[in-house]
């Protein structure tokens, strides 16, 4: 599999690909902010991290049209943190590498890890029917046929509820039929998990339970949140905070309480494929519509720490991790196919190795976090503009929008380093997977 990492709307939270809209012009005065190498623990410099190349690449993402981008790249004990652009288009406040971000579907790895912990304790059996745990939510034949594992790897056949929560975007790719009405209507709405699950179950199935190819669905992870609460007697967010977030030693990662983000963060600009021009800030938003699937707030440093701990066996046991890394083909909501395990996504980068992690988007924010299988190389990157390109943009003709190309250039440099960037240039010229 070639490297395909750029951001798209559907995997994190939505039902259509971020696709391709007119790029937002880079604001004046938004140059690099804080892009620098950081020796970890007094380590000597590593040839695997080129600060100049990374700084140039992160600046390229901003110059291509993203208002603000920030990232952390690790190679062994060598750490680079950088940022470019602005966190607020109105004031020109710069982004910084330590900012908090709504990380979207990266949350799914945290939820999956919590489920695996309960499986290790014998409270959850991965191949047991979900109806045995949640008979009120998934009754009848469906409850008997769909297992916990099928929810984790998206082979349940249950469709995503997102199109029914945000009906005003269902008209995509016909932009005259798309509006931000449902985004604005739901900004402060408090959803109950049961009503979201009911929307997904009421929609036509997208496949048979246990099919060889899965179909990505946020309904699956809403159900997993209810399962976690049922077996532990504790709200799922509270359990994950105590047993995953704190176990990993994360200091700036939390489920939000209410619509605001605590701590330093960027505004989050949503273009909605060009329907919103200029893009609208959705940084204040009640995330109850996707909490256990895409609700977490974190930093790039915390995400790298989390995936390093997970792959090192510090969050779940080695056997559980091996289960999480058993991948199958899963059809992302933009129609492409990815290698997906139990809350983990695998990407094989030619010449650089196999990487594990997840990506995610919510309204106005996108995040990608991947760690090499041996834990030696890591990249987490965040942007504060989403759905920047519409259906008539160059990518539909086999070309990348400038933002897509710039993101891929940064990701390649971050994951492979300068030594491999030229050799693997072709590996990043494929459509986005989510």
Short mmCIF file of C-alpha atoms in Angstrom, two decimals:
data_model
loop_
_atom_site.label_atom_id
_atom_site.label_comp_id
_atom_site.label_asym_id
_atom_site.label_seq_id
_atom_site.Cartn_x
_atom_site.Cartn_y
_atom_site.Cartn_z
CA UNK A 1 0.00 0.00 0.00
CA UNK A 2 1.32 3.42 -0.86
CA UNK A 3 1.30 6.27 1.60
CA UNK A 4 -2.02 8.11 1.53
CA UNK A 5 -2.34 10.32 4.57
CA UNK A 6 -3.89 13.64 3.70
CA UNK A 7 -7.03 14.74 5.46
CA UNK A 8 -10.61 14.15 4.44
CA UNK A 9 -13.86 14.87 6.18
CA UNK A 10 -15.53 11.54 6.39
CA UNK A 11 -13.30 9.35 8.51
CA UNK A 12 -13.35 11.60 11.49
CA UNK A 13 -16.88 12.64 11.58
CA UNK A 14 -18.59 13.31 8.31
CA UNK A 15 -20.16 11.47 5.44
CA UNK A 16 -18.41 12.93 2.43
CA UNK A 17 -14.78 13.45 1.53
CA UNK A 18 -13.14 16.80 2.09
CA UNK A 19 -12.47 16.56 -1.57
CA UNK A 20 -11.28 19.43 -3.38
CA UNK A 21 -12.65 23.97 -2.71
CA UNK A 22 -10.86 27.13 -3.49
CA UNK A 23 -7.91 27.51 -1.16
CA UNK A 24 -8.18 30.18 1.48
CA UNK A 25 -5.49 32.77 0.86
CA UNK A 26 -2.75 32.74 3.47
CA UNK A 27 -3.17 35.76 5.75
CA UNK A 28 -0.57 38.48 5.85
CA UNK A 29 2.08 38.26 8.53
CA UNK A 30 1.57 34.57 9.19
CA UNK A 31 5.09 33.23 8.92
CA UNK A 32 6.68 30.38 10.85
CA UNK A 33 6.17 30.45 14.59
CA UNK A 34 8.26 28.36 16.91
CA UNK A 35 9.60 25.88 14.34
CA UNK A 36 12.67 24.45 16.03
CA UNK A 37 14.41 21.22 16.98
CA UNK A 38 14.09 20.25 20.63
CA UNK A 39 16.68 17.83 22.05
CA UNK A 40 14.79 15.39 24.30
CA UNK A 41 16.63 14.67 27.51
CA UNK A 42 19.81 16.29 26.22
CA UNK A 43 20.07 13.87 23.30
CA UNK A 44 22.54 14.52 20.53
CA UNK A 45 21.19 15.57 17.11
CA UNK A 46 19.84 12.83 14.87
CA UNK A 47 20.33 12.70 11.12
CA UNK A 48 16.70 11.53 10.89
CA UNK A 49 15.30 14.99 11.73
CA UNK A 50 16.16 17.87 9.41
CA UNK A 51 14.88 21.04 11.12
CA UNK A 52 15.31 23.18 8.02
CA UNK A 53 13.42 20.79 5.76
CA UNK A 54 10.62 20.35 8.28
CA UNK A 55 10.36 24.11 8.81
CA UNK A 56 10.18 24.64 5.05
CA UNK A 57 7.54 21.93 4.68
CA UNK A 58 5.32 23.24 7.47
CA UNK A 59 5.60 26.75 6.02
CA UNK A 60 4.56 25.27 2.67
CA UNK A 61 1.28 24.02 4.15
CA UNK A 62 0.50 27.51 5.44
CA UNK A 63 1.52 29.17 2.18
CA UNK A 64 -0.69 26.78 0.22
CA UNK A 65 -3.75 28.16 2.03
CA UNK A 66 -4.08 26.68 5.52
CA UNK A 67 -4.34 29.58 8.02
CA UNK A 68 -2.43 27.70 10.73
CA UNK A 69 -0.56 24.38 10.98
CA UNK A 70 1.43 22.93 13.89
CA UNK A 71 3.22 19.64 14.39
CA UNK A 72 5.62 17.49 16.38
CA UNK A 73 8.02 15.02 14.74
CA UNK A 74 10.11 12.53 16.74
CA UNK A 75 13.00 10.33 15.70
CA UNK A 76 14.29 8.42 18.70
CA UNK A 77 15.34 11.03 21.26
CA UNK A 78 15.35 13.85 18.73
CA UNK A 79 12.23 16.03 18.71
CA UNK A 80 11.15 18.79 16.35
CA UNK A 81 8.18 21.03 17.06
CA UNK A 82 7.00 23.67 14.64
CA UNK A 83 4.12 25.91 13.68
CA UNK A 84 3.31 28.25 10.83
CA UNK A 85 0.54 30.77 10.32
CA UNK A 86 -2.20 32.13 12.50
CA UNK A 87 -4.68 30.82 15.03
CA UNK A 88 -7.04 33.75 14.45
CA UNK A 89 -7.54 35.33 11.04
CA UNK A 90 -9.03 38.48 12.54
CA UNK A 91 -6.32 39.29 15.08
CA UNK A 92 -3.31 37.60 13.48
CA UNK A 93 -2.56 35.69 16.69
CA UNK A 94 0.04 33.06 15.70
CA UNK A 95 -0.35 29.33 16.09
CA UNK A 96 2.13 27.59 18.37
CA UNK A 97 3.24 23.98 18.45
CA UNK A 98 1.80 23.33 21.91
CA UNK A 99 -1.79 24.32 21.10
CA UNK A 100 -4.74 22.07 21.89
CA UNK A 101 -6.74 20.67 18.99
CA UNK A 102 -10.01 18.83 18.46
CA UNK A 103 -8.44 15.64 17.08
CA UNK A 104 -11.51 13.99 15.58
CA UNK A 105 -11.37 10.27 14.93
CA UNK A 106 -7.98 9.86 16.57
CA UNK A 107 -10.36 9.42 19.53
CA UNK A 108 -11.32 6.00 18.17
CA UNK A 109 -7.95 4.53 19.13
CA UNK A 110 -8.49 5.65 22.74
CA UNK A 111 -11.97 4.11 22.80
CA UNK A 112 -10.74 0.88 21.24
CA UNK A 113 -7.91 0.64 23.79
CA UNK A 114 -10.44 0.97 26.62
CA UNK A 115 -12.54 -1.84 25.14
CA UNK A 116 -9.43 -4.03 24.87
CA UNK A 117 -8.63 -3.40 28.53
CA UNK A 118 -12.06 -4.71 29.46
CA UNK A 119 -11.55 -7.70 27.17
CA UNK A 120 -8.33 -8.46 29.06
CA UNK A 121 -10.33 -8.48 32.28
CA UNK A 122 -12.88 -10.88 30.82
CA UNK A 123 -15.74 -8.40 31.02
CA UNK A 124 -16.05 -8.12 27.24
CA UNK A 125 -15.64 -10.90 24.69
CA UNK A 126 -14.67 -9.56 21.28
CA UNK A 127 -16.59 -12.22 19.38
CA UNK A 128 -19.70 -12.09 21.54
CA UNK A 129 -22.91 -10.62 20.07
CA UNK A 130 -23.48 -6.98 20.95
CA UNK A 131 -27.14 -7.78 21.62
CA UNK A 132 -26.05 -9.76 24.67
CA UNK A 133 -24.59 -6.59 26.17
CA UNK A 134 -26.97 -3.96 24.76
CA UNK A 135 -30.27 -5.76 24.02
CA UNK A 136 -32.21 -2.51 24.34
CA UNK A 137 -30.07 -0.71 21.76
CA UNK A 138 -29.43 -3.51 19.24
CA UNK A 139 -32.29 -6.00 19.58
CA UNK A 140 -33.30 -8.97 17.46
CA UNK A 141 -31.33 -10.68 14.72
CA UNK A 142 -28.97 -7.74 14.26
CA UNK A 143 -27.99 -7.89 17.91
CA UNK A 144 -27.34 -11.61 17.60
CA UNK A 145 -25.22 -11.35 14.45
CA UNK A 146 -23.10 -8.27 15.16
CA UNK A 147 -20.14 -8.81 17.49
CA UNK A 148 -18.00 -6.40 19.47
CA UNK A 149 -15.12 -7.01 17.06
CA UNK A 150 -17.33 -6.01 14.13
CA UNK A 151 -18.00 -2.67 15.79
CA UNK A 152 -14.30 -2.10 16.39
CA UNK A 153 -13.26 -2.87 12.81
CA UNK A 154 -16.35 -1.46 11.06
CA UNK A 155 -17.70 -4.75 9.69
CA UNK A 156 -21.05 -4.46 11.49
CA UNK A 157 -22.91 -3.24 8.42
CA UNK A 158 -24.46 -0.45 10.51
CA UNK A 159 -24.36 2.85 8.58
CA UNK A 160 -23.06 6.15 9.87
CA UNK A 161 -25.62 8.40 11.55
CA UNK A 162 -23.77 11.60 10.56
CA UNK A 163 -25.78 12.32 7.37
CA UNK A 164 -28.97 12.30 9.44
CA UNK A 165 -27.57 14.63 12.10
CA UNK A 166 -26.35 17.06 9.42
CA UNK A 167 -28.90 16.77 6.60
CA UNK A 168 -27.95 20.10 5.02
CA UNK A 169 -24.67 18.60 3.71
CA UNK A 170 -26.28 15.56 2.09
CA UNK A 171 -26.52 17.36 -1.23
CA UNK A 172 -22.75 17.15 -1.80
CA UNK A 173 -21.30 17.19 -4.46
CA UNK A 174 -24.08 19.45 -5.75
CA UNK A 175 -22.97 22.57 -3.92
CA UNK A 176 -26.20 24.52 -4.58
CA UNK A 177 -27.88 21.83 -2.45
CA UNK A 178 -25.40 22.16 0.41
CA UNK A 179 -25.73 24.63 3.28
CA UNK A 180 -24.37 25.17 6.77
CA UNK A 181 -27.84 25.20 8.33
CA UNK A 182 -27.53 21.93 10.23
CA UNK A 183 -24.00 22.80 11.37
CA UNK A 184 -25.30 26.01 12.87
CA UNK A 185 -28.48 24.46 14.26
CA UNK A 186 -26.46 21.80 16.13
CA UNK A 187 -23.72 24.04 17.50
CA UNK A 188 -25.10 23.97 21.05
CA UNK A 189 -27.38 20.93 20.80
CA UNK A 190 -26.84 18.16 23.32
CA UNK A 191 -27.25 14.73 21.72
CA UNK A 192 -27.84 11.52 23.64
CA UNK A 193 -25.87 8.49 22.38
CA UNK A 194 -29.07 6.43 22.17
CA UNK A 195 -30.66 8.83 19.70
CA UNK A 196 -27.55 8.84 17.50
CA UNK A 197 -27.43 5.04 17.54
CA UNK A 198 -31.12 4.88 16.67
CA UNK A 199 -30.51 7.07 13.61
CA UNK A 200 -27.78 4.73 12.37
CA UNK A 201 -29.80 1.58 12.99
CA UNK A 202 -32.85 3.03 11.24
CA UNK A 203 -30.90 3.69 8.03
CA UNK A 204 -30.44 1.01 5.34
CA UNK A 205 -27.54 -1.37 6.19
CA UNK A 206 -24.29 -0.83 4.31
CA UNK A 207 -23.27 -4.49 4.39
CA UNK A 208 -23.71 -7.84 6.05
CA UNK A 209 -22.30 -8.32 9.57
CA UNK A 210 -18.81 -9.76 9.36
CA UNK A 211 -18.32 -8.95 5.66
CA UNK A 212 -14.80 -9.31 4.27
CA UNK A 213 -14.67 -5.55 3.63
CA UNK A 214 -15.92 -3.14 6.27
CA UNK A 215 -17.61 0.24 5.91
CA UNK A 216 -16.52 3.06 8.22
CA UNK A 217 -19.25 4.22 10.60
CA UNK A 218 -19.34 6.44 13.66
CA UNK A 219 -22.40 4.54 14.87
CA UNK A 220 -20.10 1.63 15.72
CA UNK A 221 -18.11 3.72 18.18
CA UNK A 222 -21.20 5.28 19.73
CA UNK A 223 -22.25 1.71 20.52
CA UNK A 224 -18.81 0.91 21.92
CA UNK A 225 -19.11 3.87 24.26
CA UNK A 226 -22.43 2.53 25.54
CA UNK A 227 -20.90 -0.94 25.90
CA UNK A 228 -18.00 0.45 27.93
CA UNK A 229 -20.37 2.27 30.24
CA UNK A 230 -22.59 -0.79 30.65
CA UNK A 231 -19.79 -3.16 31.68
CA UNK A 232 -17.84 -0.74 33.89
CA UNK A 233 -20.72 1.14 35.49
CA UNK A 234 -18.78 4.34 34.73
CA UNK A 235 -19.37 6.96 32.02
CA UNK A 236 -17.19 6.01 29.07
CA UNK A 237 -15.41 9.37 28.99
CA UNK A 238 -14.52 9.01 32.66
CA UNK A 239 -13.25 5.45 32.23
CA UNK A 240 -11.06 6.42 29.24
CA UNK A 241 -9.70 9.41 31.15
CA UNK A 242 -8.66 7.30 34.14
CA UNK A 243 -7.46 4.17 32.38
CA UNK A 244 -6.13 5.33 29.00
CA UNK A 245 -5.32 9.04 29.10
CA UNK A 246 -3.80 9.06 32.59
CA UNK A 247 -2.09 5.70 32.10
CA UNK A 248 -0.32 7.16 29.09
CA UNK A 249 0.76 10.18 31.13
CA UNK A 250 -1.03 12.69 28.91
CA UNK A 251 -1.28 16.14 30.46
CA UNK A 252 -3.29 18.04 27.84
CA UNK A 253 -5.79 15.47 26.58
CA UNK A 254 -9.42 15.42 27.67
CA UNK A 255 -13.01 15.06 26.59
CA UNK A 256 -14.50 18.56 26.51
CA UNK A 257 -17.19 19.55 28.96
CA UNK A 258 -19.48 21.89 27.07
CA UNK A 259 -18.78 23.60 23.75
CA UNK A 260 -15.54 25.39 24.67
CA UNK A 261 -11.93 24.17 24.51
CA UNK A 262 -9.92 24.77 27.68
CA UNK A 263 -6.39 26.03 27.25
CA UNK A 264 -4.55 27.62 24.31
CA UNK A 265 -6.08 26.67 20.97
CA UNK A 266 -6.74 27.92 17.49
CA UNK A 267 -9.98 28.97 15.93
CA UNK A 268 -11.30 26.28 13.58
CA UNK A 269 -12.26 27.42 10.08
CA UNK A 270 -14.75 25.45 8.01
CA UNK A 271 -15.04 26.18 4.28
CA UNK A 272 -17.65 23.48 3.55
CA UNK A 273 -16.28 22.94 0.03
CA UNK A 274 -16.44 26.66 -0.68
CA UNK A 275 -20.03 27.13 0.46
CA UNK A 276 -18.71 29.17 3.41
CA UNK A 277 -16.68 32.00 1.91
CA UNK A 278 -14.96 33.24 3.95
CA UNK A 279 -14.68 30.11 6.10
CA UNK A 280 -16.58 30.17 9.40
CA UNK A 281 -15.13 29.55 12.86
CA UNK A 282 -16.57 26.46 14.57
CA UNK A 283 -14.12 26.21 17.46
CA UNK A 284 -17.02 26.62 19.90
CA UNK A 285 -19.15 23.51 19.39
CA UNK A 286 -20.89 20.89 21.52
CA UNK A 287 -19.20 17.61 20.61
CA UNK A 288 -21.90 15.30 21.99
CA UNK A 289 -22.77 14.42 18.40
CA UNK A 290 -19.59 12.32 18.12
CA UNK A 291 -17.94 12.19 21.55
CA UNK A 292 -16.67 8.58 21.76
CA UNK A 293 -15.79 8.52 18.08
CA UNK A 294 -14.22 11.94 17.57
CA UNK A 295 -14.62 14.18 20.62
CA UNK A 296 -11.17 14.38 22.24
CA UNK A 297 -9.07 17.51 22.61
CA UNK A 298 -5.31 16.92 22.68
CA UNK A 299 -1.89 18.27 21.69
CA UNK A 300 0.53 16.92 19.12
CA UNK A 301 3.01 16.09 21.89
CA UNK A 302 0.36 14.10 23.76
CA UNK A 303 -0.69 12.20 20.64
CA UNK A 304 2.87 11.11 19.93
CA UNK A 305 3.27 10.04 23.54
CA UNK A 306 0.01 8.09 23.44
CA UNK A 307 0.84 6.09 20.32
CA UNK A 308 4.38 5.41 21.57
CA UNK A 309 2.95 4.01 24.81
CA UNK A 310 0.29 2.02 22.99
CA UNK A 311 2.73 0.38 20.58
CA UNK A 312 5.11 -0.34 23.46
CA UNK A 313 2.45 -2.36 25.30
CA UNK A 314 1.93 0.15 28.11
CA UNK A 315 -1.79 0.79 27.49
CA UNK A 316 -2.97 -2.70 26.54
CA UNK A 317 -1.13 -6.02 26.65
CA UNK A 318 0.87 -7.38 23.73
CA UNK A 319 -1.82 -9.88 22.79
CA UNK A 320 -4.45 -7.15 22.76
CA UNK A 321 -2.20 -4.93 20.65
CA UNK A 322 -1.74 -7.78 18.18
CA UNK A 323 -5.54 -8.03 17.91
CA UNK A 324 -5.77 -4.29 17.29
CA UNK A 325 -3.21 -4.62 14.50
CA UNK A 326 -5.07 -7.36 12.62
CA UNK A 327 -6.30 -5.30 9.69
CA UNK A 328 -8.96 -5.82 7.06
CA UNK A 329 -9.97 -3.64 4.11
CA UNK A 330 -12.44 -0.98 5.21
CA UNK A 331 -14.19 1.38 2.83
CA UNK A 332 -13.80 4.93 4.07
CA UNK A 333 -16.71 7.26 3.64
CA UNK A 334 -15.16 8.83 0.54
CA UNK A 335 -15.17 5.42 -1.18
CA UNK A 336 -11.47 4.56 -0.88
CA UNK A 337 -10.20 1.51 1.00
CA UNK A 338 -7.90 1.55 4.02
CA UNK A 339 -6.18 -1.08 6.16
CA UNK A 340 -8.09 -0.90 9.45
CA UNK A 341 -7.73 -2.93 12.63
CA UNK A 342 -9.44 -2.39 15.96
CA UNK A 343 -9.33 1.39 16.22
CA UNK A 344 -5.95 1.49 14.46
CA UNK A 345 -5.11 2.28 10.85
CA UNK A 346 -2.01 0.90 9.10
CA UNK A 347 -0.05 2.75 6.44
CA UNK A 348 2.94 1.19 4.67
CA UNK A 349 5.37 3.84 3.45
CA UNK A 350 7.85 2.50 0.85
CA UNK A 351 11.39 2.77 2.13
CA UNK A 352 10.27 4.07 5.52
CA UNK A 353 8.34 1.22 7.13
CA UNK A 354 4.91 0.44 8.53
CA UNK A 355 3.13 3.12 10.54
CA UNK A 356 0.16 2.86 12.91
CA UNK A 357 -2.21 5.56 14.05
CA UNK A 358 -5.30 7.41 12.94
CA UNK A 359 -6.43 10.66 11.41
CA UNK A 360 -9.48 12.74 12.07
CA UNK A 361 -11.47 15.83 11.29
CA UNK A 362 -14.27 17.79 12.85
CA UNK A 363 -15.77 21.05 11.68
CA UNK A 364 -12.79 23.28 10.95
CA UNK A 365 -9.98 21.09 12.30
CA UNK A 366 -7.94 18.19 10.97
CA UNK A 367 -5.31 15.99 12.63
CA UNK A 368 -3.03 13.15 11.52
CA UNK A 369 -0.97 11.06 13.96
CA UNK A 370 1.19 8.10 12.92
CA UNK A 371 3.97 6.16 14.62
CA UNK A 372 6.35 3.67 13.02
CA UNK A 373 5.83 0.09 14.17
CA UNK A 374 9.08 0.10 16.16
CA UNK A 375 8.15 3.40 17.80
CA UNK A 376 11.25 5.10 16.44
CA UNK A 377 9.61 7.67 14.17
CA UNK A 378 6.48 9.69 14.91
CA UNK A 379 4.47 12.49 13.35
CA UNK A 380 1.44 14.39 14.62
CA UNK A 381 0.19 17.38 12.66
CA UNK A 382 -2.84 19.68 13.04
CA UNK A 383 -4.50 22.19 10.72
CA UNK A 384 -7.25 24.74 11.35
CA UNK A 385 -9.14 24.71 8.02
CA UNK A 386 -11.23 21.89 6.56
CA UNK A 387 -13.12 21.11 3.35
CA UNK A 388 -11.13 23.65 1.40
CA UNK A 389 -11.78 22.29 -2.08
CA UNK A 390 -14.95 21.72 -4.07
CA UNK A 391 -15.91 19.02 -6.58
CA UNK A 392 -14.63 20.98 -9.59
CA UNK A 393 -11.13 21.54 -8.17
CA UNK A 394 -8.02 20.02 -9.82
CA UNK A 395 -7.94 16.87 -7.66
CA UNK A 396 -10.93 15.46 -9.54
CA UNK A 397 -8.79 15.49 -12.67
CA UNK A 398 -6.04 13.50 -10.98
CA UNK A 399 -4.10 16.49 -9.66
CA UNK A 400 -3.64 17.65 -6.10
CA UNK A 401 -4.98 20.90 -4.75
CA UNK A 402 -2.00 22.96 -3.52
CA UNK A 403 -3.00 22.30 0.09
CA UNK A 404 -3.14 18.54 -0.51
CA UNK A 405 0.26 18.56 -2.17
CA UNK A 406 1.78 20.63 0.63
CA UNK A 407 0.35 18.35 3.32
CA UNK A 408 1.69 15.29 1.56
CA UNK A 409 5.11 16.91 1.23
CA UNK A 410 5.18 17.65 4.95
CA UNK A 411 3.97 14.16 5.87
CA UNK A 412 6.59 12.54 3.67
CA UNK A 413 9.36 14.66 5.19
CA UNK A 414 8.06 14.03 8.70
CA UNK A 415 7.76 10.27 8.37
CA UNK A 416 10.73 9.53 6.16
CA UNK A 417 13.19 12.38 6.48
CA UNK A 418 15.19 14.05 3.77
CA UNK A 419 17.09 10.89 2.82
CA UNK A 420 13.94 9.16 1.65
CA UNK A 421 11.87 12.07 0.41
CA UNK A 422 13.10 12.02 -3.19
CA UNK A 423 13.11 8.24 -3.52
CA UNK A 424 9.51 8.00 -2.39
CA UNK A 425 8.07 11.11 -4.02
CA UNK A 426 5.68 9.05 -6.13
CA UNK A 427 4.36 7.27 -3.05
CA UNK A 428 2.45 10.35 -1.94
CA UNK A 429 0.71 11.14 -5.21
CA UNK A 430 -2.49 9.23 -4.58
CA UNK A 431 -5.98 10.31 -3.56
CA UNK A 432 -6.73 10.91 0.10
CA UNK A 433 -8.12 7.89 1.81
CA UNK A 434 -10.61 9.47 4.20
#
